[in-house]
Every structure is written in structure tokens, then in C-alpha cells.
Coordinates of C-alpha atoms in Angstrom, one line a residue:
M17 CA 31.5 -16.6 -14.9
E18 CA 32.7 -18.8 -12.2
G19 CA 32.4 -22.3 -11.1
Y20 CA 33.7 -24.1 -8.0
D21 CA 35.9 -27.2 -7.7
S22 CA 34.6 -28.9 -4.5
K23 CA 37.7 -31.1 -4.2
S24 CA 40.4 -28.6 -4.6
G25 CA 38.5 -25.6 -3.3
V26 CA 39.7 -23.5 -6.3
T27 CA 37.4 -21.1 -8.1
E28 CA 37.5 -21.4 -11.8
H29 CA 36.3 -19.0 -14.4
Y30 CA 34.7 -19.9 -17.7
V31 CA 32.2 -18.7 -20.3
A32 CA 28.8 -20.4 -20.3
R33 CA 27.5 -21.5 -23.7
P34 CA 24.1 -22.4 -25.0
A35 CA 22.6 -25.8 -24.3
G36 CA 24.3 -28.5 -26.3
N37 CA 27.7 -26.8 -26.2
E38 CA 30.4 -27.8 -23.7
S39 CA 31.6 -25.0 -21.4
D40 CA 35.2 -23.9 -21.8
K41 CA 36.6 -25.0 -18.5
S42 CA 40.2 -25.1 -17.5
S43 CA 42.0 -28.4 -17.6
G44 CA 41.4 -30.7 -14.6
A45 CA 38.2 -28.9 -13.7
A46 CA 35.7 -30.9 -11.5
S47 CA 32.0 -30.4 -11.0
T48 CA 30.8 -26.9 -10.6
H49 CA 29.5 -25.5 -7.3
G50 CA 26.3 -24.7 -9.0
A51 CA 24.7 -23.7 -12.2
P52 CA 26.1 -20.3 -13.5
E53 CA 24.0 -17.2 -13.1
V54 CA 24.3 -16.4 -16.8
T55 CA 23.8 -18.7 -19.7
G56 CA 23.8 -18.3 -23.4
I57 CA 27.2 -16.5 -23.8
N58 CA 28.7 -17.9 -27.0
Q59 CA 31.9 -16.0 -27.1
D60 CA 35.6 -17.1 -26.7
T61 CA 37.4 -15.5 -23.8
A62 CA 40.3 -14.6 -26.2
T63 CA 38.0 -12.4 -28.3
M64 CA 36.3 -10.6 -25.4
P65 CA 37.2 -7.0 -24.9
T66 CA 39.0 -6.0 -21.7
V67 CA 37.5 -3.8 -19.0
E68 CA 40.0 -1.1 -20.0
E69 CA 38.7 -1.2 -23.6
V70 CA 35.1 -1.0 -22.5
Q71 CA 36.0 2.0 -20.2
A72 CA 37.7 3.8 -23.1
S73 CA 34.5 3.6 -25.4
K74 CA 33.4 6.9 -24.0
K75 CA 35.6 9.7 -22.6
G76 CA 35.3 12.8 -20.5
W77 CA 34.2 13.8 -17.0
F78 CA 30.6 12.9 -17.8
A79 CA 31.2 9.6 -19.6
Y80 CA 29.1 7.7 -17.1
F81 CA 26.2 10.1 -17.6
K82 CA 26.0 9.0 -21.2
T83 CA 25.3 5.4 -20.3
R84 CA 22.0 3.7 -19.6
D85 CA 23.4 2.3 -16.4
F86 CA 23.6 5.8 -14.8
Y87 CA 19.8 6.3 -15.2
I88 CA 19.0 2.8 -14.0
V89 CA 21.1 3.4 -10.9
L90 CA 19.4 6.7 -10.1
V91 CA 15.9 5.3 -10.6
L92 CA 16.7 2.1 -8.7
G93 CA 18.1 4.1 -5.8
Q94 CA 14.8 6.1 -5.5
I95 CA 12.8 2.9 -5.7
L96 CA 14.8 1.5 -2.8
A97 CA 14.4 4.8 -0.9
L98 CA 10.6 4.5 -1.3
C99 CA 10.7 0.9 -0.2
I100 CA 12.6 1.6 3.0
T101 CA 10.4 4.7 3.7
S102 CA 7.3 2.5 3.3
T103 CA 8.6 -0.1 5.8
N104 CA 9.5 2.7 8.3
T105 CA 5.9 4.0 7.9
F106 CA 4.5 0.5 8.5
S107 CA 6.6 0.2 11.6
S108 CA 5.3 3.5 13.0
L109 CA 1.7 2.4 12.2
L110 CA 2.2 -0.8 14.1
V111 CA 3.5 1.0 17.1
E112 CA 0.4 3.3 17.0
Q113 CA -1.7 0.2 17.1
G114 CA 0.1 -1.0 20.2
T115 CA 2.1 -3.7 18.4
S116 CA 5.9 -3.4 18.9
I117 CA 7.6 -6.8 18.0
P118 CA 10.8 -5.8 16.3
A119 CA 12.3 -9.3 15.9
F120 CA 9.0 -11.1 15.0
Q121 CA 8.1 -8.3 12.6
T122 CA 11.0 -9.0 10.2
F123 CA 10.8 -12.8 10.6
F124 CA 8.3 -13.2 7.7
N125 CA 10.6 -11.3 5.4
Y126 CA 13.4 -13.9 5.9
V127 CA 10.9 -16.7 5.5
L128 CA 9.6 -15.3 2.2
L129 CA 13.2 -14.7 0.9
N130 CA 14.1 -18.3 1.9
I131 CA 11.0 -19.8 0.2
I132 CA 11.7 -17.9 -3.1
Y133 CA 15.5 -17.9 -3.4
T134 CA 16.6 -21.0 -1.5
S135 CA 14.1 -23.0 -3.5
F136 CA 15.5 -21.7 -6.7
T137 CA 19.1 -22.3 -5.5
L138 CA 18.1 -25.9 -4.7
Y139 CA 16.7 -26.2 -8.2
R140 CA 19.9 -24.9 -9.8
Y141 CA 22.4 -26.6 -7.6
G142 CA 20.7 -29.8 -6.4
F143 CA 20.5 -30.8 -2.7
K144 CA 24.1 -32.3 -2.4
R145 CA 25.7 -29.2 -3.9
W146 CA 23.6 -26.9 -1.7
C147 CA 24.7 -28.8 1.4
R148 CA 28.3 -28.5 0.1
L149 CA 27.7 -24.7 -0.1
L150 CA 26.5 -24.7 3.6
L151 CA 29.7 -26.5 4.7
K152 CA 32.1 -24.5 2.6
D153 CA 30.7 -21.0 2.6
G154 CA 28.0 -21.0 5.2
W155 CA 30.1 -19.1 7.7
K156 CA 30.2 -16.1 5.4
Y157 CA 26.4 -16.0 5.1
I158 CA 26.0 -16.6 8.9
I159 CA 27.9 -13.4 9.5
L160 CA 26.0 -11.5 6.8
S161 CA 22.6 -12.6 8.1
F162 CA 23.5 -11.9 11.8
L163 CA 24.5 -8.3 10.9
D164 CA 21.4 -7.8 8.8
V165 CA 19.1 -9.2 11.5
Q166 CA 20.6 -7.0 14.1
G167 CA 20.2 -4.0 11.8
N168 CA 16.6 -4.7 11.3
Y169 CA 16.0 -5.5 15.0
F170 CA 17.5 -2.3 16.4
F171 CA 16.0 -0.1 13.7
V172 CA 12.5 -1.4 14.3
L173 CA 13.0 -1.3 18.1
A174 CA 14.0 2.4 17.7
Y175 CA 10.4 3.2 16.7
R176 CA 9.2 2.1 20.1
Y177 CA 11.1 5.1 21.6
T178 CA 11.6 7.7 19.0
T179 CA 9.9 9.3 15.9
I180 CA 10.1 8.2 12.3
L181 CA 11.9 11.4 11.3
S182 CA 14.5 11.1 14.1
A183 CA 15.3 7.5 13.3
Q184 CA 15.6 8.2 9.5
L185 CA 18.0 11.0 10.0
I186 CA 20.4 8.9 12.0
N187 CA 20.5 6.4 9.1
F188 CA 23.2 8.5 7.4
F189 CA 25.7 7.1 9.9
A190 CA 25.6 4.0 7.8
I191 CA 27.4 6.0 5.1
V192 CA 30.3 6.7 7.3
T193 CA 30.6 3.0 8.3
V194 CA 30.5 1.9 4.6
V195 CA 33.1 4.3 3.4
I196 CA 35.6 3.4 6.2
I197 CA 35.2 -0.3 5.9
S198 CA 35.3 -0.3 2.1
F199 CA 38.4 1.8 2.2
I200 CA 40.2 -0.4 4.7
F201 CA 39.1 -3.9 3.7
L202 CA 38.1 -3.8 0.1
R203 CA 40.8 -1.3 -1.1
V204 CA 38.2 1.1 -2.5
R205 CA 39.6 4.5 -3.3
Y206 CA 37.2 7.3 -3.5
H207 CA 37.6 10.1 -6.1
I208 CA 37.4 13.7 -4.9
T209 CA 34.0 14.2 -6.6
Q210 CA 32.6 11.1 -4.8
I211 CA 33.6 12.5 -1.4
F212 CA 32.2 15.9 -2.4
G213 CA 29.0 14.3 -3.5
I214 CA 28.7 12.4 -0.2
L215 CA 29.3 15.7 1.7
I216 CA 26.6 17.5 -0.4
C217 CA 24.1 14.7 0.4
I218 CA 24.9 14.9 4.1
G219 CA 24.5 18.7 3.8
G220 CA 21.0 18.0 2.5
V221 CA 20.3 15.9 5.6
G222 CA 21.6 18.8 7.7
I223 CA 19.0 21.1 6.1
L224 CA 16.4 18.5 7.0
I225 CA 17.6 18.5 10.6
G226 CA 17.4 22.3 10.7
S227 CA 13.9 22.4 9.4
D228 CA 12.8 19.7 11.9
H229 CA 14.3 21.7 14.7
I230 CA 12.4 24.8 13.5
T231 CA 9.1 23.0 13.2
G232 CA 9.6 20.6 16.2
A233 CA 8.9 17.6 13.9
T234 CA 11.3 15.4 15.8
S235 CA 9.3 15.7 19.0
S236 CA 6.4 13.5 19.7
D237 CA 3.6 13.4 22.3
G238 CA 4.1 10.6 24.8
I239 CA 7.8 10.1 24.1
S240 CA 10.0 11.3 26.9
K241 CA 13.4 12.9 26.3
G242 CA 15.1 9.9 27.9
N243 CA 13.2 7.4 25.7
Q244 CA 13.9 9.4 22.6
V245 CA 17.7 9.3 23.3
K246 CA 17.4 5.5 23.8
G247 CA 15.5 5.2 20.5
D248 CA 18.2 7.3 18.7
L249 CA 20.9 5.0 20.1
F250 CA 19.1 2.0 18.9
A251 CA 18.8 3.6 15.5
L252 CA 22.5 4.3 15.6
V253 CA 23.4 0.7 16.3
G254 CA 21.0 -0.4 13.6
A255 CA 22.6 1.9 11.1
T256 CA 26.1 0.6 12.0
C257 CA 25.0 -3.0 11.5
Y258 CA 23.3 -2.0 8.2
G259 CA 26.5 -0.3 7.0
I260 CA 28.7 -3.4 7.7
S261 CA 26.2 -5.8 6.2
N262 CA 26.0 -3.7 3.1
V263 CA 29.7 -3.9 2.5
V264 CA 29.7 -7.7 3.1
E265 CA 26.8 -8.2 0.8
E266 CA 28.4 -6.1 -2.0
F267 CA 31.5 -8.3 -1.7
L268 CA 29.5 -11.5 -1.9
V269 CA 27.2 -10.7 -4.7
S270 CA 30.1 -9.6 -6.8
K271 CA 31.5 -13.1 -6.6
R272 CA 28.5 -15.4 -6.3
P273 CA 25.1 -15.7 -8.0
L274 CA 22.4 -13.3 -6.7
Y275 CA 19.9 -16.1 -5.9
E276 CA 22.6 -17.9 -3.8
V277 CA 23.4 -14.8 -1.7
V278 CA 19.8 -13.7 -1.1
G279 CA 18.7 -17.3 -0.5
Q280 CA 21.4 -17.8 2.1
L281 CA 20.6 -14.5 3.7
G282 CA 17.0 -15.6 4.0
F283 CA 17.9 -19.1 5.3
W284 CA 20.3 -18.0 8.0
G285 CA 18.4 -14.8 8.7
M286 CA 15.2 -16.8 9.4
I287 CA 17.1 -18.9 12.0
W288 CA 18.7 -15.9 13.7
N289 CA 15.5 -13.9 13.6
G290 CA 13.3 -16.7 14.8
A291 CA 15.6 -17.4 17.8
Q292 CA 15.8 -13.7 18.6
A293 CA 12.0 -13.3 18.4
G294 CA 11.5 -16.2 20.8
I295 CA 13.9 -14.7 23.3
F296 CA 13.1 -11.0 23.2
D297 CA 9.6 -10.6 21.8
K298 CA 7.6 -13.3 23.7
D299 CA 6.2 -10.8 26.3
Q300 CA 5.5 -8.1 23.6
F301 CA 3.9 -10.8 21.5
R302 CA 1.4 -11.6 24.2
T303 CA 0.5 -8.0 24.9
A304 CA 0.5 -6.8 21.3
T305 CA -2.7 -5.7 19.6
W306 CA -3.9 -8.2 16.9
N307 CA -6.6 -7.1 14.4
S308 CA -7.1 -6.7 10.7
K309 CA -5.1 -3.5 10.5
V310 CA -2.1 -5.0 12.2
G311 CA -2.3 -8.0 9.8
G312 CA -2.5 -5.6 6.9
Y313 CA 0.5 -3.6 8.1
L314 CA 2.6 -6.7 8.7
T315 CA 1.7 -8.0 5.2
G316 CA 2.7 -4.7 3.6
F317 CA 5.9 -4.5 5.6
T318 CA 6.9 -8.0 4.6
L319 CA 6.2 -7.6 0.9
I320 CA 7.9 -4.3 0.5
L321 CA 10.9 -5.3 2.6
S322 CA 11.3 -8.5 0.4
L323 CA 11.2 -6.4 -2.7
F324 CA 13.9 -4.2 -1.2
Y325 CA 16.1 -7.2 -0.5
S326 CA 15.6 -8.5 -4.0
L327 CA 16.6 -5.2 -5.6
A328 CA 19.5 -4.2 -3.3
P329 CA 22.0 -6.7 -4.6
I330 CA 21.6 -5.4 -8.1
M331 CA 22.3 -1.9 -6.8
F332 CA 25.5 -3.2 -5.1
R333 CA 26.6 -4.6 -8.4
L334 CA 25.8 -1.6 -10.6
S335 CA 27.2 0.9 -8.1
S336 CA 28.4 0.4 -4.5
A337 CA 27.3 0.2 -0.9
A338 CA 28.3 3.9 -0.5
F339 CA 26.0 5.1 -3.3
F340 CA 23.3 2.7 -2.1
N341 CA 23.3 4.4 1.2
I342 CA 23.4 8.0 0.0
S343 CA 20.5 7.2 -2.4
L344 CA 18.5 6.2 0.7
L345 CA 18.9 9.7 2.2
T346 CA 16.1 10.9 -0.1
G347 CA 13.9 8.6 1.9
N348 CA 13.7 11.4 4.6
F349 CA 11.9 13.5 2.0
W350 CA 9.7 10.7 0.9
G351 CA 9.0 9.9 4.5
V352 CA 7.6 13.4 5.2
C353 CA 5.5 13.2 2.0
I354 CA 3.9 10.0 3.3
G355 CA 3.7 11.5 6.8
V356 CA 1.7 14.4 5.5
K357 CA -1.2 12.0 4.7
V358 CA -0.6 9.3 7.3
F359 CA 0.7 11.1 10.4
H360 CA -0.6 14.6 9.6
L361 CA 2.9 16.1 9.4
S362 CA 3.6 19.4 7.6
I363 CA 6.3 20.0 5.0
H364 CA 8.6 22.9 5.8
W365 CA 9.8 25.0 2.9
M366 CA 13.3 23.8 3.5
Y367 CA 12.4 20.2 2.7
P368 CA 12.3 20.6 -1.1
I369 CA 15.6 22.4 -0.9
A370 CA 17.1 19.5 1.0
F371 CA 15.8 17.0 -1.5
V372 CA 17.3 18.9 -4.5
C373 CA 20.6 19.1 -2.5
I374 CA 20.7 15.4 -2.0
V375 CA 19.9 14.6 -5.6
G376 CA 22.6 17.1 -6.6
G377 CA 25.0 15.2 -4.5
L378 CA 24.0 11.9 -6.2
L379 CA 24.9 13.5 -9.5
V380 CA 28.2 15.0 -8.4
Y381 CA 29.1 11.5 -7.0
F382 CA 29.5 10.1 -10.5
V383 CA 31.3 13.0 -12.1
G384 CA 34.6 11.8 -13.5
K385 CA 33.5 8.1 -13.5
K386 CA 34.1 6.1 -16.7
V387 CA 31.6 4.0 -18.7
L388 CA 31.3 1.1 -16.1
G389 CA 31.0 3.5 -13.2
E390 CA 31.3 1.7 -9.9
A391 CA 30.5 -1.7 -11.4
T392 CA 34.2 -2.5 -11.6
K393 CA 35.3 -3.8 -8.2
P394 CA 39.0 -3.5 -7.1
W395 CA 38.9 -6.8 -5.4
L396 CA 37.9 -8.7 -8.5
G397 CA 41.1 -8.1 -10.5
Q398 CA 42.0 -5.8 -13.4
N399 CA 39.6 -7.5 -15.8
Q400 CA 37.1 -8.5 -13.2
E401 CA 38.1 -12.2 -13.7
Q402 CA 37.4 -13.1 -10.1
G403 CA 33.8 -12.0 -10.3
V404 CA 30.6 -13.6 -11.5
A405 CA 29.1 -12.5 -14.8
G406 CA 25.7 -11.8 -13.2
V407 CA 23.0 -9.2 -13.6
G408 CA 24.5 -5.7 -13.2
T409 CA 28.1 -6.8 -13.0
A410 CA 31.0 -5.3 -15.0
R411 CA 32.1 -8.7 -16.1
R412 CA 28.7 -9.4 -17.7
R413 CA 29.0 -6.1 -19.5
V414 CA 32.4 -7.2 -20.9
V415 CA 31.2 -10.6 -22.0
R416 CA 27.8 -9.5 -23.4
G417 CA 28.3 -6.0 -24.5
D418 CA 25.8 -3.2 -23.5
T419 CA 23.7 -5.5 -21.3
V420 CA 22.4 -5.1 -17.8
V421 CA 20.0 -8.0 -17.4

């Protein structure tokens, strides 16, 4: 667990105890930055096992496969893939209705996140400590929200010029961005099986591209070649912004409570997104089609995207930004499955092969991983002492045993 000394600017780590017991803080500690994410841990830090001891509880190349966390990560990854595929589908449906408002479309997502998570943060921290958070750490969340807003903006904008399949295929570039930035700035070192797993997943995407080329699925009536190139470039910029923001968010949620990070993302994202919508979307807003279908599509888009934003931080804690992104590659398969009914697409025989290939890559990625998998972050110290003991973190597993939530 961690608290924050507002006078000295020093982060302190302690174990939270049930109500009525005094927390074990270090000497000279001042008021905390906010209430801890985890409460009810009644265990002295001297008796807690180390990360190394927890890792040694199961041995072998498939040690992580024997844990509950492995299956949670796999299922959570596919839920997130379905969420992002659903929002992509809603974006395409809005374009079909004549409504292309990329900035305004995502505005309500940030508003909803702000209402839910900032309200809870205020409840836990109090107004004064929340203001102190803005002054001390606000710049970090401003950067995170800017990257996230641009990722959403350019990806939604891409659907004005290109097809749903083409835009989804470009999304794999976010993986390259994540791996490079994590390696350079977060000192993440990838095992050979992780690199091999990523390459297998990308190979699966290659099979999808091949099948789309054979069937002509990436072409679309009414979209010129020039516009499709423009749309693909927008999708590429969006994927790059997504990749950078994923790494930044993984870093922040490993150190701070989940509700603080998502609340700040919603707060600053709402401001960035609102300003951008007022500047770039005012003409499209006036000419857009507004009917009950558009209202329904916007509502569905907002609710599913908010669910995605709520689950993604847990994924970053349990695994990593890299695995998060390769998990989303199966969204190409789910997108076609949805497109069969919604956009009258056809499934080529190579699609199931590609799906199996991507899932196989996800499995290979974790071969050789120990019990805690990727939940141990190299920037948090040998015993994860610089991290928060929140939902899905390795530190929580150490202080509470075989616990995820």
C-alpha cells in the first residue's frame, strides 16, 4: 500500500488494517494523499512473504498456466476485444447514418468516467486532498488524457474514410509502440517466448490481411483509394497514441489507486475532448443526422467504451500493455463475426485459422512465466514495494495471498 506525504513529497508504504486499528506508518509520516485502495489487511510487513517466495511456490515452464490469474487474463482480454470491436461497429453504423463526429462521439465517455470515478475519488480523498492531487500529479494525467483523446479522435475519424476491417488491422502497430517504449523507459525485458508469442499473433493478423485481399473485404463502395489511404493514416496515428497512452496508464495504475487514475483520465479527458469537439466538430455537428438510431448508437458506444476503460487498468496490472494489445488482435475476428450480421460481410475460411493462430500466440506469450506472470513490474522494486496493493497487482497477491480482487 502507499500513502503520500503532502509536505515532503515522499511516498510511504504501509499495510492498511481494519477499522479501529492504527495503520503501520513510518516515523514522521504526515497525512495520506488519499484513502488506500485496499483495506482490511491485518498482517505485519515483517511476516509477509517476498515476491521471490511467492514466485517459487510453483515451478516449471508452465507455472503461470496453473494459476487462476492466467485464465482471468485470457478471458478479460477477450472481453476487452469484444468491447473495442463493438465500439468500432457503432462508429461504422454512425457513419452509415451520416453522423461523423469523432471528437464529440467520445465526449460522453469521459463525462461518464468523470461522474463515476472522480465522484468516488472525492468521497475517498476529500476536496482538499483531491485539489492537492491536481496540483502535484495533475500534469501526469494531463499527458495521459491528451494521448488517449487523440487516440480515440483519430481512430473514430478514420472510419469516415476507410472500412472497419482496414482500421482494425492497422491497430497492431500499437503493439510495436508499446514494446519499444516499455523496453526503453520502463526497463521491461521480454523473454524469447514473449517475442515469439507476439510474432505468432502478428502472423495471425497477416493471415487476416491475406484473406481480406482475396475476398476484397477491405474495399468499400463510395470510398476512393485516396480517402482510404487517408483513413489508414489516421488509424495509424490513433494506434500510436493508443500505444503510448497504454504504457503510461500501466505505469500509473501500478503506483496509484485505480479509481484515481480512471477518474483523472475522465476529468482531463472531458476537458481535452470538449475543447477539441468545439473546434473540429462544429460543422459536422450541424450537418449530422440526428434520429433515434443515432441516439441509440451513441448510447451503446458510450456504455461499452466506459466498460472498456473500467476493465483495462485491471488488465494492465495483471499482465502488461503488450499483452493487452495482442489480446485485442482477436477483435479482428470478432469484428467480422459481427459484420456478418450487421454489414453483411462474409467469413473467409482463413479467418478461423487466423483466430486460432492469435490465441496460440497468446498462450505461447506466457510460457516460461512464473506464478505472478507479468503482474511484477520492474519499476516497482524487487518486492514491488513502490507499488500500490490494489486489485490485480503483485503486491496485493503478496500481502493477501491468492487474491485478485
